[in-house]
Amino acid sequence: ADTALAQARDLDDRSALAAAAAAVDALLAVRTKASNTAALHAAASLAMELGELLATRPEEKGRERGDARQAELIETWLAEHPQPAPLAKVARARAARYRQHELESEEMYGNGHTLRTQGDFAGARTRLEEVVARPEWKRTAARELAVRELDELTVAVSRQEALGLELDRAMDKGDIARCYALIRELGIKYPPLLVQSEPPGAEVWQDGRRIGIAPLKLPIPGGERAAASFELRRDGYLTRTISGSAAENGWRLVARLERSAVQRLELALTVTSRPTVLDGHVWVANRQQAVAVALGTAKPERVLFESAAASAGTLTQPLYTAPVLADDGVLFATRDGLALRVTGSGGTRSVERLPLGGRSDLPLVSYRSQNIVGRRFLVIAGQDGALHAVDEHHPELAWNGPAGAPFAAAPSLVAEHVLAVRQDGRLESVQADDGQSAPGANLDATVIAAWATPTGLSGFTTGRSWTWDGTSLSGADLPQPAVAGGAGMFITADNHAWIMGDDAQHPWRDLGRFEGRLSAEPLVWHGHAVLPLGHSLVVLGAKPFTVTAAVDILAPALLGEQLVVTTMDGVVSIYAP
């Protein structure tokens, strides 16, 4: 009888309960006079009744009733069919066991579900599989949920693996926007540490050994990243040391490499003039002095405007203009209403003042008359919006043009005519000997950039490039509206740099976007856009790099094949292509 009651309490299969009851009946058929016949009949009857409670309902065909429902049915049956204390105790123990199954399986399932939501798929699978595997939990509600969630987890793991591979590819490519999107989708707290270099391809060194090439993914735990330190090395660039503590959002570490200069000189002066290359020298100046730097020389040539060898004297106004090379020296226009001529070479340079017809921040034009022997006019685009010319030897011989809109560029000398362009789009031509007007032209648009060329003037309006030689005006539409530019390149409102290419069908090429605002005129250098942006200078193209400074970087210049970068505090750096 005790065995039969234990089976009624513990067996979870209907057929097993029926078999237990049948075994009791078979025993009674043999032992007809057993002293505990009544107890045996009661145990067999209880087993049959509890087995019937496990029966499948028509609407639940193919499914056994869950453990929670079994517990409810047993308790209801006991209420409707009171049993002797020993039998009631067995039935209640069976109901309690079912409820315990539900509680334990629900707790295990909840742990697995939480781990899944936290992204710990391996831990989640272990717990969910245990819910499914435990035979005593096979009829619990949690097991049904675990089976369904394991199917979903298989799909999620497969997708996570695919997204992980995609994240690896995005990191290898340096596609940062896609990396951020994938990290959010994956819910990763600590993705691999990505070490990048700008430009890419730098060697990554740690603790004296080379560990890879940037971009490089490193599986460094989150708690150890702040203490990590790396050196990035690339030929032609300064070595850069970066710390893991600087990683953006804890995972992206970018080293912006600075090109190593082939020559660097500190001139110990504040530069206000536009750096200009003349006759193999880089010329810079302020109102006290001018300095010439030659490639490969360690000592610049310096001439003080108040030195014993100078008759010029210090200027009262800042000197902003770029110098020009004439047949008798280097000439500076000034805001003081005079020109400065630097003559000589090496340590014997001298300075003298020349008359000028006005004030200007633009380079002057030196014109030797073809009609009158010995007459040389210095022509400027004045700050007052007029062209002015004066004979350096006879200041009373001068001519002055009419005032108009501000000039967009320095004047250009073509044969015996001076060409000028104004910001309102007017193109003017005057005879260099007497200032008499010659036929001009009109761009009918605001000029956003212009420059003198050996054959005339060129520049940009918002929508077109143009060239004028004093007779013929030509131009072409731009692929995008321009807001700034320089010779051979223009800038769009969204900070894309376009340069002139070799493709006749598509002459303009977009080199990409930059951050910042132009602070001086850009230029094109070996297929790259060189962009001065305040305290930095960005080079866009196949071999990009950035130069930074504590002060503003002035307009770049070219010394042969070399790029000249000058800071306002007088540091001149020269870079190879």
Coordinates of C-alpha atoms in Angstrom, one line a residue:
A1 CA 0.0 0.0 0.0
D2 CA 2.8 2.4 0.8
T3 CA 4.4 1.7 -2.5
A4 CA 1.2 2.4 -4.3
L5 CA 0.7 5.6 -2.5
A6 CA 4.3 6.7 -3.3
Q7 CA 3.6 6.0 -6.9
A8 CA 0.4 8.0 -6.8
R9 CA 2.4 10.9 -5.4
D10 CA 5.4 10.7 -7.7
L11 CA 4.5 9.2 -11.1
D12 CA 3.9 11.9 -13.8
D13 CA 2.8 9.7 -16.6
R14 CA -0.9 8.6 -16.9
S15 CA -0.1 5.2 -18.3
A16 CA 2.4 4.6 -15.4
L17 CA -0.3 5.5 -12.9
A18 CA -2.7 3.2 -14.6
A19 CA -0.1 0.4 -14.6
A20 CA 0.5 1.0 -10.8
A21 CA -3.3 0.7 -10.2
A22 CA -3.4 -2.5 -12.3
A23 CA -0.5 -3.9 -10.4
V24 CA -2.4 -3.4 -7.2
D25 CA -5.5 -5.1 -8.7
A26 CA -3.4 -8.0 -9.8
L27 CA -1.9 -8.4 -6.3
L28 CA -5.4 -8.4 -4.8
A29 CA -6.5 -11.0 -7.2
V30 CA -3.8 -13.3 -5.8
R31 CA -4.0 -12.2 -2.2
T32 CA -7.7 -12.2 -1.8
K33 CA -7.5 -12.3 2.0
A34 CA -4.9 -9.6 2.5
S35 CA -5.3 -7.7 5.8
N36 CA -4.9 -4.3 4.1
T37 CA -7.2 -4.9 1.1
A38 CA -9.1 -1.7 1.8
A39 CA -5.9 0.4 1.9
L40 CA -4.7 -1.2 -1.4
H41 CA -8.0 -0.6 -3.1
A42 CA -7.9 3.0 -1.9
A43 CA -4.3 3.5 -3.2
A44 CA -5.2 2.0 -6.6
S45 CA -8.3 4.1 -6.9
L46 CA -6.3 7.3 -6.0
A47 CA -3.7 6.4 -8.7
M48 CA -6.5 6.0 -11.3
E49 CA -8.2 9.3 -10.3
L50 CA -4.9 11.2 -10.4
G51 CA -4.1 9.6 -13.8
E52 CA -7.5 10.8 -15.1
L53 CA -6.6 14.3 -14.1
L54 CA -3.6 14.0 -16.5
A55 CA -6.0 13.1 -19.4
T56 CA -5.8 15.3 -22.5
R57 CA -8.8 17.6 -23.0
P58 CA -10.3 17.6 -26.5
E59 CA -9.3 21.3 -27.1
E60 CA -5.8 20.5 -26.0
K61 CA -5.3 17.5 -28.2
G62 CA -1.7 16.3 -28.1
R63 CA -0.8 18.3 -25.0
E64 CA -0.8 17.2 -21.4
R65 CA -2.1 19.7 -18.9
G66 CA 0.6 21.8 -17.4
D67 CA 1.8 21.4 -13.8
A68 CA 0.2 24.5 -12.5
R69 CA -3.2 23.3 -13.9
Q70 CA -2.6 19.9 -12.5
A71 CA -2.1 21.4 -9.0
E72 CA -5.4 23.3 -9.4
L73 CA -7.3 20.2 -10.6
I74 CA -6.0 18.1 -7.7
E75 CA -7.0 20.7 -5.2
T76 CA -10.4 21.1 -6.8
W77 CA -10.9 17.3 -6.8
L78 CA -10.0 17.0 -3.1
A79 CA -12.5 19.8 -2.3
E80 CA -15.2 18.0 -4.3
H81 CA -14.2 14.4 -3.2
P82 CA -12.9 14.5 0.4
Q83 CA -10.4 11.7 1.0
P84 CA -9.1 10.0 4.1
A85 CA -6.2 11.8 5.7
P86 CA -3.4 9.5 4.3
L87 CA -4.8 9.8 0.7
A88 CA -5.4 13.5 1.0
K89 CA -1.8 14.0 2.2
V90 CA -0.5 12.1 -0.9
A91 CA -2.7 14.2 -3.2
R92 CA -1.6 17.4 -1.6
A93 CA 2.0 16.4 -1.8
R94 CA 1.6 15.7 -5.5
A95 CA 0.0 19.2 -6.0
A96 CA 2.8 20.8 -4.0
R97 CA 5.4 19.0 -6.2
Y98 CA 3.8 20.4 -9.3
R99 CA 3.7 23.9 -8.0
Q100 CA 7.4 23.6 -7.0
H101 CA 8.2 22.5 -10.5
E102 CA 6.5 25.6 -11.8
L103 CA 8.4 27.9 -9.5
E104 CA 11.8 26.3 -10.1
S105 CA 11.4 26.2 -13.9
E106 CA 10.1 29.7 -14.0
E107 CA 13.1 31.0 -12.0
M108 CA 15.5 29.2 -14.3
Y109 CA 13.7 30.4 -17.4
G110 CA 13.7 34.0 -16.1
N111 CA 17.5 33.8 -15.6
G112 CA 18.0 32.7 -19.1
H113 CA 15.6 35.3 -20.5
T114 CA 17.4 38.1 -18.6
L115 CA 20.8 36.9 -19.9
R116 CA 19.5 37.0 -23.4
T117 CA 18.3 40.5 -23.1
Q118 CA 21.7 41.5 -21.7
G119 CA 23.4 40.0 -24.8
D120 CA 24.9 36.9 -23.0
F121 CA 23.6 34.4 -25.5
A122 CA 25.8 31.6 -24.2
G123 CA 24.7 31.9 -20.6
A124 CA 21.1 32.2 -21.8
R125 CA 21.3 29.0 -23.9
T126 CA 22.7 27.0 -20.9
R127 CA 19.8 28.0 -18.7
L128 CA 17.1 27.6 -21.3
E129 CA 18.4 24.2 -22.3
E130 CA 18.3 23.1 -18.7
V131 CA 14.7 24.1 -18.4
V132 CA 13.9 21.9 -21.5
A133 CA 16.1 19.0 -20.4
R134 CA 14.8 18.4 -16.9
P135 CA 12.2 15.6 -17.1
E136 CA 10.3 16.8 -14.1
W137 CA 9.7 20.2 -15.8
K138 CA 8.4 18.8 -19.1
R139 CA 4.8 20.0 -18.4
T140 CA 5.6 23.4 -17.0
A141 CA 4.7 26.7 -18.7
A142 CA 8.3 27.7 -18.4
R143 CA 9.4 24.8 -20.6
E144 CA 7.1 25.8 -23.4
L145 CA 8.5 29.3 -23.2
A146 CA 12.0 28.0 -23.1
V147 CA 11.5 25.9 -26.2
R148 CA 10.2 28.9 -28.1
E149 CA 12.9 31.2 -26.8
L150 CA 15.7 28.7 -27.8
D151 CA 14.4 28.8 -31.3
E152 CA 14.5 32.6 -31.3
L153 CA 17.9 32.5 -29.7
T154 CA 19.2 30.3 -32.5
V155 CA 18.1 33.0 -35.0
A156 CA 19.4 35.8 -32.8
V157 CA 22.8 34.1 -32.4
S158 CA 23.0 33.6 -36.2
R159 CA 22.2 37.2 -36.7
Q160 CA 24.6 38.3 -34.0
E161 CA 27.4 36.4 -35.7
A162 CA 26.5 38.0 -39.1
L163 CA 26.5 41.4 -37.5
G164 CA 29.7 40.7 -35.7
L165 CA 31.4 39.8 -39.0
E166 CA 29.9 43.0 -40.5
L167 CA 31.3 45.0 -37.6
D168 CA 34.7 43.5 -38.2
R169 CA 34.6 44.5 -41.9
A170 CA 33.4 48.0 -41.0
M171 CA 36.2 48.4 -38.5
D172 CA 38.7 47.2 -41.1
K173 CA 37.4 49.7 -43.6
G174 CA 37.3 52.5 -41.0
D175 CA 33.6 53.0 -41.7
I176 CA 32.9 54.7 -38.4
A177 CA 29.2 55.5 -39.0
R178 CA 28.4 51.9 -39.7
C179 CA 30.5 50.8 -36.7
Y180 CA 28.3 53.0 -34.4
A181 CA 25.1 51.6 -36.0
L182 CA 26.2 48.0 -35.6
I183 CA 27.4 48.5 -32.0
R184 CA 24.0 49.9 -31.1
E185 CA 22.2 47.0 -32.8
L186 CA 24.4 44.4 -31.2
G187 CA 24.1 46.0 -27.8
I188 CA 27.8 45.6 -27.2
K189 CA 29.1 47.4 -24.1
Y190 CA 32.8 46.9 -25.0
P191 CA 33.4 46.3 -28.7
P192 CA 37.0 45.6 -29.7
L193 CA 39.4 48.6 -29.3
L194 CA 39.9 50.1 -32.8
V195 CA 43.2 51.9 -33.4
Q196 CA 43.1 54.1 -36.5
S197 CA 45.6 56.4 -38.1
E198 CA 44.9 59.3 -40.4
P199 CA 46.2 58.6 -42.9
P200 CA 45.6 54.8 -42.6
G201 CA 48.4 52.3 -42.8
A202 CA 50.6 53.3 -39.8
E203 CA 52.4 50.6 -37.9
V204 CA 51.1 50.1 -34.4
W205 CA 53.7 49.5 -31.7
Q206 CA 53.2 48.5 -28.1
D207 CA 55.8 47.8 -25.4
G208 CA 58.6 47.9 -28.0
R209 CA 57.1 45.5 -30.5
R210 CA 55.0 45.9 -33.7
I211 CA 51.5 44.5 -33.2
G212 CA 49.9 45.4 -36.5
I213 CA 48.8 48.0 -39.1
A214 CA 46.1 50.6 -38.5
P215 CA 43.2 50.2 -38.6
L216 CA 43.7 47.5 -36.0
K217 CA 41.2 45.8 -33.8
L218 CA 42.4 44.8 -30.3
P219 CA 40.4 42.6 -27.9
I220 CA 41.5 44.5 -24.8
P221 CA 39.0 44.3 -21.8
G222 CA 37.3 47.5 -21.0
G223 CA 38.9 47.9 -17.6
E224 CA 42.4 47.6 -19.1
R225 CA 42.1 50.1 -22.0
A226 CA 42.8 53.3 -20.1
A227 CA 46.3 52.1 -19.2
A228 CA 47.1 50.9 -22.7
S229 CA 49.5 53.0 -24.8
F230 CA 50.5 52.8 -28.5
E231 CA 53.0 54.3 -30.8
L232 CA 52.0 54.8 -34.5
R233 CA 54.8 55.0 -37.0
R234 CA 54.7 55.8 -40.7
D235 CA 57.4 56.9 -43.1
G236 CA 57.2 60.6 -43.8
Y237 CA 55.2 61.3 -40.6
L238 CA 56.1 62.2 -37.1
T239 CA 55.7 59.3 -34.6
R240 CA 52.6 59.7 -32.5
T241 CA 51.9 58.2 -29.0
I242 CA 48.3 57.7 -28.0
S243 CA 46.7 56.4 -24.8
G244 CA 43.7 54.1 -24.5
S245 CA 42.1 56.6 -22.1
A246 CA 41.5 58.9 -25.1
A247 CA 39.4 56.3 -27.0
E248 CA 36.2 57.8 -28.3
N249 CA 33.2 56.2 -26.6
G250 CA 35.7 53.7 -25.1
W251 CA 36.4 51.9 -28.3
R252 CA 37.7 54.2 -31.1
L253 CA 41.2 55.5 -30.8
V254 CA 42.3 57.9 -33.7
A255 CA 45.9 59.1 -34.2
R256 CA 46.1 62.0 -36.6
L257 CA 49.6 61.8 -37.9
E258 CA 51.5 65.0 -38.8
R259 CA 53.8 64.9 -41.8
S260 CA 57.5 65.3 -41.0
A261 CA 58.9 68.4 -42.7
V262 CA 62.0 68.2 -44.9
Q263 CA 62.9 71.6 -43.5
R264 CA 61.7 73.7 -40.6
L265 CA 62.8 77.1 -39.5
E266 CA 61.7 79.3 -36.7
L267 CA 62.1 82.9 -37.8
A268 CA 61.3 84.6 -34.5
L269 CA 58.9 87.2 -36.0
T270 CA 55.2 87.7 -36.4
V271 CA 54.3 87.3 -40.0
T272 CA 51.6 89.5 -41.5
S273 CA 52.3 89.4 -45.2
R274 CA 51.2 86.5 -47.4
P275 CA 54.0 84.0 -47.7
T276 CA 55.2 84.1 -51.3
V277 CA 57.8 82.1 -53.3
L278 CA 60.0 84.3 -55.5
D279 CA 63.2 83.2 -57.3
G280 CA 63.6 80.1 -55.1
H281 CA 63.0 81.9 -51.8
V282 CA 60.0 82.0 -49.5
W283 CA 59.4 85.6 -48.6
V284 CA 57.6 86.7 -45.4
A285 CA 57.4 90.1 -43.8
N286 CA 55.8 92.4 -41.3
R287 CA 56.1 96.2 -40.9
Q288 CA 59.6 96.0 -39.4
Q289 CA 61.4 93.5 -41.6
A290 CA 61.4 91.0 -44.5
V291 CA 62.8 87.5 -44.5
A292 CA 63.8 85.2 -47.3
V293 CA 64.1 81.5 -46.8
A294 CA 65.8 79.2 -49.4
L295 CA 65.3 75.4 -49.5
G296 CA 68.1 73.6 -47.7
T297 CA 69.5 76.7 -45.9
A298 CA 69.7 76.7 -42.2
K299 CA 70.0 80.5 -41.9
P300 CA 67.3 82.8 -43.4
E301 CA 68.2 86.1 -45.1
R302 CA 66.8 88.9 -43.0
V303 CA 66.6 92.7 -43.8
L304 CA 65.4 95.2 -41.2
F305 CA 63.5 98.2 -42.6
E306 CA 65.3 100.4 -40.0
S307 CA 68.8 98.9 -40.4
A308 CA 71.8 100.9 -41.4
A309 CA 71.6 99.4 -44.9
A310 CA 68.0 100.5 -45.3
S311 CA 66.6 103.8 -46.2
A312 CA 63.0 102.8 -45.8
G313 CA 62.3 102.9 -42.1
T314 CA 59.6 101.1 -40.2
L315 CA 56.0 101.2 -41.6
T316 CA 53.2 102.7 -39.5
Q317 CA 50.6 100.3 -40.9
P318 CA 50.6 96.4 -40.9
L319 CA 52.0 94.9 -44.1
Y320 CA 49.6 92.3 -45.6
T321 CA 50.4 92.1 -49.3
A322 CA 52.4 89.5 -51.1
P323 CA 55.6 90.7 -52.7
V324 CA 56.3 90.6 -56.4
L325 CA 59.6 90.0 -58.2
A326 CA 60.7 92.8 -60.6
D327 CA 63.8 93.2 -62.7
D328 CA 65.4 95.3 -60.0
G329 CA 64.3 93.6 -56.8
V330 CA 61.4 92.4 -54.7
L331 CA 58.6 94.9 -54.3
F332 CA 56.0 95.2 -51.5
A333 CA 52.9 97.4 -51.8
T334 CA 51.9 98.8 -48.4
R335 CA 49.1 100.6 -46.5
D336 CA 51.4 103.5 -45.9
G337 CA 51.0 104.9 -49.5
L338 CA 54.5 103.7 -50.5
A339 CA 56.3 100.7 -51.9
L340 CA 59.3 98.9 -50.5
R341 CA 62.0 97.6 -52.8
V342 CA 64.4 94.9 -51.4
T343 CA 67.6 94.5 -53.5
G344 CA 70.8 92.5 -53.2
S345 CA 71.3 89.0 -52.1
G346 CA 72.6 87.1 -49.1
G347 CA 73.7 89.3 -46.2
T348 CA 73.9 92.4 -48.5
R349 CA 70.2 93.0 -49.1
S350 CA 69.0 96.6 -48.7
V351 CA 65.6 98.3 -48.6
E352 CA 64.4 101.6 -50.1
R353 CA 61.1 103.4 -50.3
L354 CA 59.3 104.1 -53.6
P355 CA 56.4 106.3 -54.3
L356 CA 53.0 104.7 -54.6
G357 CA 49.7 106.2 -55.7
G358 CA 47.6 104.8 -52.8
R359 CA 47.3 102.1 -50.2
S360 CA 46.8 98.4 -51.0
D361 CA 46.9 94.9 -49.5
L362 CA 47.2 93.4 -53.0
P363 CA 50.4 92.7 -54.9
L364 CA 51.4 95.6 -57.2
V365 CA 52.2 95.5 -60.9
S366 CA 55.5 96.8 -62.2
Y367 CA 55.3 98.1 -65.8
R368 CA 58.2 99.5 -67.8
S369 CA 56.8 101.7 -70.6
Q370 CA 57.3 100.5 -74.1
N371 CA 56.8 104.1 -75.3
I372 CA 58.9 106.2 -73.0
V373 CA 62.5 105.2 -72.2
G374 CA 63.2 105.0 -68.4
R375 CA 59.6 105.2 -67.3
R376 CA 58.4 102.5 -64.9
F377 CA 54.9 102.6 -63.4
L378 CA 54.0 100.9 -60.1
V379 CA 50.3 100.1 -60.4
I380 CA 48.1 99.0 -57.5
A381 CA 44.5 98.1 -56.9
G382 CA 43.8 100.6 -54.1
Q383 CA 41.8 100.1 -50.9
D384 CA 39.7 103.0 -52.2
G385 CA 38.4 100.8 -55.1
A386 CA 40.5 102.6 -57.8
L387 CA 43.5 101.7 -59.8
H388 CA 46.5 104.0 -59.2
A389 CA 49.8 104.2 -61.0
V390 CA 52.9 106.4 -60.4
D391 CA 56.3 106.7 -62.0
E392 CA 58.8 105.7 -59.4
H393 CA 61.3 108.4 -60.6
H394 CA 58.8 111.2 -61.3
P395 CA 56.0 110.9 -58.8
E396 CA 54.2 113.8 -60.5
L397 CA 53.7 111.5 -63.5
A398 CA 50.7 109.4 -62.3
W399 CA 47.3 108.4 -63.3
N400 CA 44.2 107.3 -61.2
G401 CA 41.2 105.3 -62.3
P402 CA 37.6 105.8 -61.2
A403 CA 36.5 104.2 -57.9
G404 CA 34.2 101.3 -57.8
A405 CA 33.4 98.1 -56.0
P406 CA 36.3 96.5 -54.1
F407 CA 38.8 94.5 -56.1
A408 CA 38.6 90.7 -56.0
A409 CA 42.3 90.1 -56.9
A410 CA 45.5 91.8 -57.7
P411 CA 45.7 93.4 -61.1
S412 CA 47.4 91.6 -64.0
L413 CA 49.7 93.0 -66.7
V414 CA 49.0 91.7 -70.2
A415 CA 51.2 93.4 -72.8
E416 CA 50.5 97.2 -72.3
H417 CA 47.3 96.8 -70.5
V418 CA 46.4 96.4 -66.8
L419 CA 43.5 94.1 -66.1
A420 CA 41.4 94.2 -63.0
V421 CA 38.4 92.3 -61.5
R422 CA 36.0 93.7 -59.0
Q423 CA 33.9 91.7 -56.5
D424 CA 30.7 92.8 -58.3
G425 CA 31.8 90.9 -61.5
R426 CA 33.1 93.9 -63.5
L427 CA 36.3 93.2 -65.6
E428 CA 38.3 96.3 -66.5
S429 CA 41.2 97.0 -68.8
V430 CA 43.2 100.2 -68.9
Q431 CA 46.3 101.3 -70.8
A432 CA 49.3 101.0 -68.5
D433 CA 50.9 104.2 -69.8
D434 CA 48.0 106.6 -69.2
G435 CA 45.2 104.8 -67.4
Q436 CA 42.8 105.2 -70.4
S437 CA 40.0 102.7 -70.4
A438 CA 39.9 99.9 -72.9
P439 CA 37.0 97.5 -73.6
G440 CA 36.1 95.4 -70.5
A441 CA 33.5 92.7 -69.7
N442 CA 31.0 91.8 -67.0
L443 CA 30.5 88.5 -65.4
D444 CA 27.0 89.5 -64.2
A445 CA 27.6 87.7 -60.9
T446 CA 29.5 88.2 -57.7
V447 CA 33.1 87.0 -57.8
I448 CA 33.9 84.7 -54.9
A449 CA 37.6 84.0 -55.8
A450 CA 40.0 85.4 -58.4
W451 CA 43.7 85.5 -59.1
A452 CA 46.2 86.9 -61.6
T453 CA 47.6 84.6 -64.3
P454 CA 50.4 85.1 -66.8
T455 CA 47.8 85.7 -69.5
G456 CA 45.2 87.7 -67.5
L457 CA 42.7 86.9 -64.8
S458 CA 40.8 83.8 -63.7
G459 CA 38.3 83.0 -60.9
F460 CA 34.9 81.8 -59.9
T461 CA 31.4 83.1 -59.4
T462 CA 29.0 80.9 -57.5
G463 CA 28.1 78.8 -60.5
R464 CA 30.9 79.2 -63.1
S465 CA 34.6 79.3 -63.6
W466 CA 35.9 82.1 -65.8
T467 CA 39.1 83.3 -67.6
W468 CA 39.7 86.7 -69.2
D469 CA 42.8 87.8 -71.2
G470 CA 41.5 91.4 -71.8
T471 CA 39.9 90.4 -75.1
S472 CA 38.2 87.0 -74.7
L473 CA 36.1 86.0 -71.8
S474 CA 35.5 82.2 -71.4
G475 CA 34.0 80.0 -68.7
A476 CA 32.2 76.8 -67.8
D477 CA 29.5 75.7 -65.3
L478 CA 30.7 74.2 -62.0
P479 CA 29.3 70.8 -61.0
Q480 CA 28.3 72.3 -57.6
P481 CA 27.8 75.9 -56.4
A482 CA 31.0 77.4 -55.0
V483 CA 31.5 79.6 -51.9
A484 CA 35.3 79.9 -52.1
G485 CA 38.2 78.8 -54.1
G486 CA 41.7 79.3 -55.5
A487 CA 43.6 78.4 -58.6
G488 CA 42.4 75.0 -59.8
M489 CA 40.0 74.3 -57.0
F490 CA 36.7 75.5 -55.4
I491 CA 34.9 74.8 -52.1
T492 CA 31.2 74.1 -51.7
A493 CA 28.8 75.2 -48.9
D494 CA 29.0 71.8 -47.4
N495 CA 32.8 71.9 -47.2
H496 CA 33.6 69.7 -50.1
A497 CA 36.9 70.4 -51.9
W498 CA 36.8 70.0 -55.7
I499 CA 39.9 70.2 -57.9
M500 CA 40.5 70.4 -61.6
G501 CA 41.3 67.0 -63.1
D502 CA 42.4 65.6 -66.4
D503 CA 39.1 64.1 -67.6
A504 CA 37.7 66.2 -70.4
Q505 CA 34.2 64.8 -69.8
H506 CA 34.3 65.4 -66.0
P507 CA 37.0 68.0 -65.4
W508 CA 36.2 68.5 -61.7
R509 CA 36.9 65.9 -59.0
D510 CA 35.5 65.9 -55.5
L511 CA 38.2 65.1 -52.9
G512 CA 35.8 64.8 -50.0
R513 CA 34.6 66.8 -47.1
F514 CA 36.6 68.7 -44.4
E515 CA 35.7 70.2 -41.0
G516 CA 36.3 73.8 -40.3
R517 CA 36.3 77.1 -42.2
L518 CA 38.8 78.5 -44.7
S519 CA 41.0 81.2 -43.1
A520 CA 43.2 81.9 -46.2
E521 CA 43.3 81.0 -49.9
P522 CA 43.7 77.3 -50.6
L523 CA 45.8 75.7 -53.3
V524 CA 46.3 72.5 -55.3
W525 CA 49.4 70.5 -54.7
H526 CA 50.1 67.2 -56.6
G527 CA 46.4 66.3 -56.9
H528 CA 45.7 67.3 -53.3
A529 CA 43.7 70.2 -51.9
V530 CA 45.6 72.2 -49.3
L531 CA 43.2 74.0 -47.0
P532 CA 44.3 76.5 -44.3
L533 CA 41.7 76.3 -41.5
G534 CA 42.8 78.7 -38.7
H535 CA 45.2 76.7 -36.4
S536 CA 45.3 73.7 -38.7
L537 CA 46.0 73.0 -42.3
V538 CA 44.3 70.0 -43.9
V539 CA 45.6 68.2 -47.1
L540 CA 42.9 66.2 -48.8
G541 CA 43.7 63.6 -51.4
A542 CA 45.3 60.2 -51.8
K543 CA 47.9 60.9 -49.1
P544 CA 46.0 63.2 -46.7
F545 CA 47.6 64.8 -43.6
T546 CA 47.1 67.6 -41.2
V547 CA 49.4 70.2 -39.8
T548 CA 48.5 71.9 -36.5
A549 CA 49.8 75.0 -34.8
A550 CA 49.2 77.1 -31.7
V551 CA 48.4 80.1 -33.9
D552 CA 46.9 80.7 -37.3
I553 CA 48.4 79.1 -40.4
L554 CA 48.8 81.5 -43.3
A555 CA 48.1 80.9 -47.0
P556 CA 50.2 78.0 -48.2
A557 CA 52.7 78.4 -51.1
L558 CA 54.7 76.1 -53.5
L559 CA 58.5 76.1 -53.6
G560 CA 59.1 74.0 -56.7
E561 CA 57.6 70.6 -55.9
Q562 CA 57.5 71.4 -52.1
L563 CA 54.7 72.7 -50.0
V564 CA 55.4 75.7 -47.8
V565 CA 53.4 76.1 -44.6
T566 CA 54.0 79.2 -42.6
T567 CA 52.5 80.1 -39.2
M568 CA 51.8 83.6 -38.0
D569 CA 54.5 83.3 -35.3
G570 CA 57.1 82.7 -38.0
V571 CA 57.6 79.0 -38.2
V572 CA 58.2 77.9 -41.8
S573 CA 57.9 74.2 -42.6
I574 CA 58.5 72.7 -46.0
Y575 CA 57.0 69.3 -47.0
A576 CA 57.9 66.9 -49.8
P577 CA 55.1 65.5 -52.1

